[in-house]
Coordinates of C-alpha atoms in Angstrom, one line a residue:
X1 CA 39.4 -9.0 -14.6
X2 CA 38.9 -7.1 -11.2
X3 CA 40.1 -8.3 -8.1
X4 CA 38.0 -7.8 -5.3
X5 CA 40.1 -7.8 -1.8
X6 CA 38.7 -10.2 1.1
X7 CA 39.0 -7.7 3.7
X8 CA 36.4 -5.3 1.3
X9 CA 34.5 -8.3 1.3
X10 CA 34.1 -8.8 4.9
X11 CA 34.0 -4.9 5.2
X12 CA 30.9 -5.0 2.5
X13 CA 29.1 -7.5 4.5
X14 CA 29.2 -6.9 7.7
X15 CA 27.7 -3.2 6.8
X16 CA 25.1 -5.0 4.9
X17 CA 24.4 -7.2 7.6
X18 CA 24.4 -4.7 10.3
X19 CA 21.8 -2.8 7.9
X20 CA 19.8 -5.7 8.1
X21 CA 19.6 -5.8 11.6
X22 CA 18.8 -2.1 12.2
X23 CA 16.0 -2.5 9.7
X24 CA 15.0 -5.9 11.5
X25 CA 15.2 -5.0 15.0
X26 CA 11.9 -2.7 15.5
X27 CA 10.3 -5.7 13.8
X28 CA 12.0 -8.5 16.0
X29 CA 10.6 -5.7 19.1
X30 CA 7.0 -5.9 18.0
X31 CA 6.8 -9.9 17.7
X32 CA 8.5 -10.1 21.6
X33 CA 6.3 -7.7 22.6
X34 CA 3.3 -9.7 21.1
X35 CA 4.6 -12.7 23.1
X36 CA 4.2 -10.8 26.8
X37 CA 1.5 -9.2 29.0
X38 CA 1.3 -5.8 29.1
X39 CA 3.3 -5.2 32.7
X40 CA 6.0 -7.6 31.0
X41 CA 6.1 -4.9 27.8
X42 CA 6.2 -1.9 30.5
X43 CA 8.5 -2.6 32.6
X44 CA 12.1 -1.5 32.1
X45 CA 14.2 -3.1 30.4
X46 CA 11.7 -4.4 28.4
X47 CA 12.6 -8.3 27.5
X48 CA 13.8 -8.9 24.4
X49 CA 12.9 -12.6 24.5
X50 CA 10.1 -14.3 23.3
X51 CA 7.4 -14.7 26.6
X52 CA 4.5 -17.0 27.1
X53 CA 1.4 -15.6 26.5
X54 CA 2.0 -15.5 22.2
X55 CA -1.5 -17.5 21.5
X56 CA -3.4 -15.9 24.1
X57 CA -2.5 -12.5 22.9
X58 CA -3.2 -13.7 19.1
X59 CA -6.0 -15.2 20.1
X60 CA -7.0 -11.8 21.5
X61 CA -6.1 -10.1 18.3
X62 CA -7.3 -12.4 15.8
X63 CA -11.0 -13.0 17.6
X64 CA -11.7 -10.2 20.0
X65 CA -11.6 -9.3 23.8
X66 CA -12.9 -7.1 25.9
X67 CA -10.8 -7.4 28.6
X68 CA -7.9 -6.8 26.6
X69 CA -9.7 -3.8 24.6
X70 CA -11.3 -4.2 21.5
X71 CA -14.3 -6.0 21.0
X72 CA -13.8 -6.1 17.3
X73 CA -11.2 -8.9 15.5
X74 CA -8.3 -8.9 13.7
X75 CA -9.7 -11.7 10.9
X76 CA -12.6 -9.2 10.1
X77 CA -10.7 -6.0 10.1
X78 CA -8.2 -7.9 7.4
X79 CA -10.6 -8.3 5.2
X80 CA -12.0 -4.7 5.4
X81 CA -8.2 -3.8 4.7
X82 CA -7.9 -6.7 1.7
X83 CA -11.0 -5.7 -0.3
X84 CA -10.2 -2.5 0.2
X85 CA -6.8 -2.3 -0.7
X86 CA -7.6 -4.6 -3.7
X87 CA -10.4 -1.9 -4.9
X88 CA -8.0 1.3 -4.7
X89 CA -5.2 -0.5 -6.2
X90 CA -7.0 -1.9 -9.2
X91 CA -8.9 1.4 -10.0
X92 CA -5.8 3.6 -9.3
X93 CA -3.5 1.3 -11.9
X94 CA -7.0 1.1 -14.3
X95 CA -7.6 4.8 -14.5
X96 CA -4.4 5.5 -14.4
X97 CA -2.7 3.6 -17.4
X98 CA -5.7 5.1 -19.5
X99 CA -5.3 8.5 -18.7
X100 CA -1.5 8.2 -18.9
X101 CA -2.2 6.5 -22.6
X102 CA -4.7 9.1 -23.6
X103 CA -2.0 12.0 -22.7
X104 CA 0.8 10.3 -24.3
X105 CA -1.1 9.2 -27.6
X106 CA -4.0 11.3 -28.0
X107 CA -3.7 14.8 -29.5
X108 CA -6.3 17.2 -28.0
X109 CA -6.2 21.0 -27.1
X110 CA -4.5 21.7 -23.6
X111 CA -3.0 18.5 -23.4
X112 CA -0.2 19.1 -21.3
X113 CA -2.1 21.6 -19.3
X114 CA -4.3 18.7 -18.3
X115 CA -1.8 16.8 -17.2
X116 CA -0.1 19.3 -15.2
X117 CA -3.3 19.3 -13.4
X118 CA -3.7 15.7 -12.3
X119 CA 0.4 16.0 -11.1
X120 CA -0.3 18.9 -9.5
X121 CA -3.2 17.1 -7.4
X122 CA -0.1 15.8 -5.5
X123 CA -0.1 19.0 -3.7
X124 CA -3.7 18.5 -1.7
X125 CA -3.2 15.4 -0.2
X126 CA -6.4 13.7 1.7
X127 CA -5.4 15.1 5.1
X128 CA -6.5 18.8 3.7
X129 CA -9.1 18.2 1.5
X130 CA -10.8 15.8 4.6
X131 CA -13.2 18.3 5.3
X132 CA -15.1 18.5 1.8
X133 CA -14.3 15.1 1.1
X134 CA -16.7 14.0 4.0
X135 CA -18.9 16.0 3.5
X136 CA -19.2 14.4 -0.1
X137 CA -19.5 11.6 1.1
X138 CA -21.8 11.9 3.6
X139 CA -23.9 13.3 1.3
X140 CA -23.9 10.7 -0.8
X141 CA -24.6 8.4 2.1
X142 CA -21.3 6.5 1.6
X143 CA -20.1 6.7 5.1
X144 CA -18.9 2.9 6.8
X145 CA -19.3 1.7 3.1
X146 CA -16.9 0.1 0.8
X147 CA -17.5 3.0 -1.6
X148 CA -16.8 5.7 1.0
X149 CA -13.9 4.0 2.2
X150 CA -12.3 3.6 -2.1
X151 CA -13.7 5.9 -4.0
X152 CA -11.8 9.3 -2.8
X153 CA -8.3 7.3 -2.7
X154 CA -9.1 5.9 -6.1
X155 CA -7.3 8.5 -7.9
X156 CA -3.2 8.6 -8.1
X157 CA -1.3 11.5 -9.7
X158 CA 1.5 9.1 -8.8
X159 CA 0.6 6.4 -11.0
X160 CA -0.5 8.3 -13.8
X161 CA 3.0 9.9 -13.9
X162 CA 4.9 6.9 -13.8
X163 CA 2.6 5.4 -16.6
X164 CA 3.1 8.5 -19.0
X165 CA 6.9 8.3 -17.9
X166 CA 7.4 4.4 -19.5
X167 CA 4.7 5.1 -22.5
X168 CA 7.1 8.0 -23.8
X169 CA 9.9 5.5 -23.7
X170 CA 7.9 3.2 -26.0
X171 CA 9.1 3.5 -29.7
X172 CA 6.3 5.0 -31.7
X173 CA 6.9 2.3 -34.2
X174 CA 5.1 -0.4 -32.2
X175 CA 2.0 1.8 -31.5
X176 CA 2.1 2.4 -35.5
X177 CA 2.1 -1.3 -36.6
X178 CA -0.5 -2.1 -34.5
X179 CA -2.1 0.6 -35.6
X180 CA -1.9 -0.3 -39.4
X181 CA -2.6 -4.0 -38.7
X182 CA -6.2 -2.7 -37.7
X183 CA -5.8 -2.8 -33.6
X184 CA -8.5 -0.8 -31.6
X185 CA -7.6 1.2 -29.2
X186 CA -8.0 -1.4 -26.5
X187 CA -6.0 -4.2 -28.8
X188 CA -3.0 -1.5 -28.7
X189 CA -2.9 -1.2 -24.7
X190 CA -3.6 -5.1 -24.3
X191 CA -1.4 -6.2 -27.0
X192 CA 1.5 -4.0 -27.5
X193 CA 1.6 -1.9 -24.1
X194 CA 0.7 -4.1 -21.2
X195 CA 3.1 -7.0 -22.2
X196 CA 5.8 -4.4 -22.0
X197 CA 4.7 -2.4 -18.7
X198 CA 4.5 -5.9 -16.8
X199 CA 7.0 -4.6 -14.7
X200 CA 6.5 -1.3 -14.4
X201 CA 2.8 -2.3 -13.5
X202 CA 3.7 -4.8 -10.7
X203 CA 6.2 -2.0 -9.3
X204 CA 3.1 0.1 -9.1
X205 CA 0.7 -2.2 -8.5
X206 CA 3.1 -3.2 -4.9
X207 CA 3.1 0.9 -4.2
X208 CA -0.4 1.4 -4.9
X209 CA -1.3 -1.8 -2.4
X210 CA 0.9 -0.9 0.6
X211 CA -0.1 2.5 0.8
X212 CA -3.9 1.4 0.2
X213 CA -3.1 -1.2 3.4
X214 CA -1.9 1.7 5.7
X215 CA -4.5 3.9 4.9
X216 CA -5.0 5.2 8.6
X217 CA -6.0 8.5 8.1
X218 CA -9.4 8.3 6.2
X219 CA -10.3 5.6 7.2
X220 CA -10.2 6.8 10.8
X221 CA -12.7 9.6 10.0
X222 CA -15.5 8.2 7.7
X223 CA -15.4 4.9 9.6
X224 CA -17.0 3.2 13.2
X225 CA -14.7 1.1 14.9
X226 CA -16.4 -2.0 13.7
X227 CA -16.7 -0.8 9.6
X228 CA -13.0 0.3 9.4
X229 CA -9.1 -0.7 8.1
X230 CA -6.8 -2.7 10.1
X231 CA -5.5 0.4 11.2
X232 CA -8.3 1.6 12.1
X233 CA -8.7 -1.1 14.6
X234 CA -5.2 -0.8 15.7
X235 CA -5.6 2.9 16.7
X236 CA -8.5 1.9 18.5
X237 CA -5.9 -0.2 21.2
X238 CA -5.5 2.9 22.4
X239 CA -7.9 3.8 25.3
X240 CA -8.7 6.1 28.6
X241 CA -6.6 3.3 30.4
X242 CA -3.6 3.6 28.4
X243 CA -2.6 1.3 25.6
X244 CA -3.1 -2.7 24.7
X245 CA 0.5 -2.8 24.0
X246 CA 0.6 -6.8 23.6
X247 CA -2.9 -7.2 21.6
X248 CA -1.5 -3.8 19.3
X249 CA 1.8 -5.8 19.4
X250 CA 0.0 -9.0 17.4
X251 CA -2.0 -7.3 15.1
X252 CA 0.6 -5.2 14.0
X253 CA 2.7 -7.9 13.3
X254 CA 0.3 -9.8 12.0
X255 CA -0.6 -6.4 9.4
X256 CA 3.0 -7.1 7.9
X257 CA 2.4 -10.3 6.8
X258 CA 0.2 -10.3 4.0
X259 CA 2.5 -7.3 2.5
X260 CA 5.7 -8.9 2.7
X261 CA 4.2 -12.3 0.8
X262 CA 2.8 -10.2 -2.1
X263 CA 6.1 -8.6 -2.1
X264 CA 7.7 -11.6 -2.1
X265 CA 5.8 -13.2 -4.7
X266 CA 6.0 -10.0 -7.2
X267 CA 9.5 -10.4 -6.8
X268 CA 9.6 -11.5 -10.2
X269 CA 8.5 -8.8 -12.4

């Protein structure tokens, strides 16, 4: 038996706690600041107390206002974000788990060289390939569309190594029986694989999403204000006149939330 100390205890968490708070504190900042007008957030010391003006600057946020910046709306730009987040997410983990299957359990000439290709895609990130990417894109007339916005993020080097990483730690012996109990293919990554990568696949799944909901980057280029991401609309706070620091205040806070409850609720696998 191992006896633990108190004073460790209390040692253990307070750290914890005080960990919590640093984390915590930006956050706490962000939902004051969404609570006060803008001279309120500027002046110095800013407050650290909640204000007065929390619906009016939501209201802002969630519906639009010129005077306050943006004529475009949180409630819109979340759904850009949501169906876009859900498209990139469920074709990364898609073609990802079959091209990870197909490296692991396919035998074919330059197998591994193949593979060392798609990793080594982690190397040219979107921010240098932007250029040809647009104009791709343009070409294909894809600009402020769904498809412009999902189809060059769809592809994760990430996710494919992560996938081959758990299929080579499957015992061959389960492939085999399935194999010799007549399963297709698509039986053996339904049946025998999936079941087993549930957690693997939420993990990656909740990677995959949050990244795919902070897309700024691309989004910014290929998109009008009014076609974009969340973040697209949150960059667009900032203006000749300086920034909308308690509408950018509200709609960041209000882009946490949806993360944190799928996070929450994946807790489980």
């Amino acid at each position: 038996m191992v006896d633990r100390s108190p004073w460790l205890t209390v040692l253990s968490h307070a750290v914890m706690i005080l960990g919590v708070m640093v984390v915590a504190f930006p956050l706490y900042l962000a939902l004051v600041a969404s609570t006060h007008t803008a001279a309120d957030i500027v002046q110095a010391p800013m407050p650290l107390l909640p204000g007065g003006e929390m619906w009016a600057n939501y209201k802002a946020a969630l519906f639009g206002s010129g005077k306050l910046g943006s004529n475009t709306n949180v409630v819109h730009m979340m759904w850009v974000s949501f169906v876009t987040a859900i498209i990139i997410t469920v074709g990364k983990i898609a073609i990802s788990l079959l091209s990870a299957f197909a490296i692991v359990y396919f035998r074919f000439p330059f197998k591994m060289l193949c593979f060392w290709a798609i990793f080594l895609t982690l190397m040219l990130p979107v921010e240098v390939r932007i250029l040809p990417t647009y104009k791709v894109v343009a070409d294909l007339g894809l600009l402020n569309t769904y498809g412009g916005l999902t189809l060059p993020l769809i592809a994760s080097a990430t996710a494919t190594f992560l996938f081959r990483q758990f299929f080579l730690t499957v015992p061959d012996e389960l492939v085999e029986a399935a194999r010799m109990d007549g399963a297709t293919l698509w039986q053996e990554v339904r049946m025998v694989l999936l079941p087993l990568a549930m957690g693997g696949l939420a993990s990656t799944g909740l990677l995959c999403l949050v990244l795919s909901w902070n897309e700024a980057f691309w989004s910014l280029n290929l998109s009008a204000a009014k076609a974009g991401t969340l973040a697209t609309l949150i960059a667009s706070y900032s203006s000749p006149e300086g920034l909308f620091w308690a509408k950018l205040s509200a709609a960041s806070f209000m882009a946490i939330a949806p993360i944190v409850v799928f996070g929450w609720f994946s807790q489980k696998q």
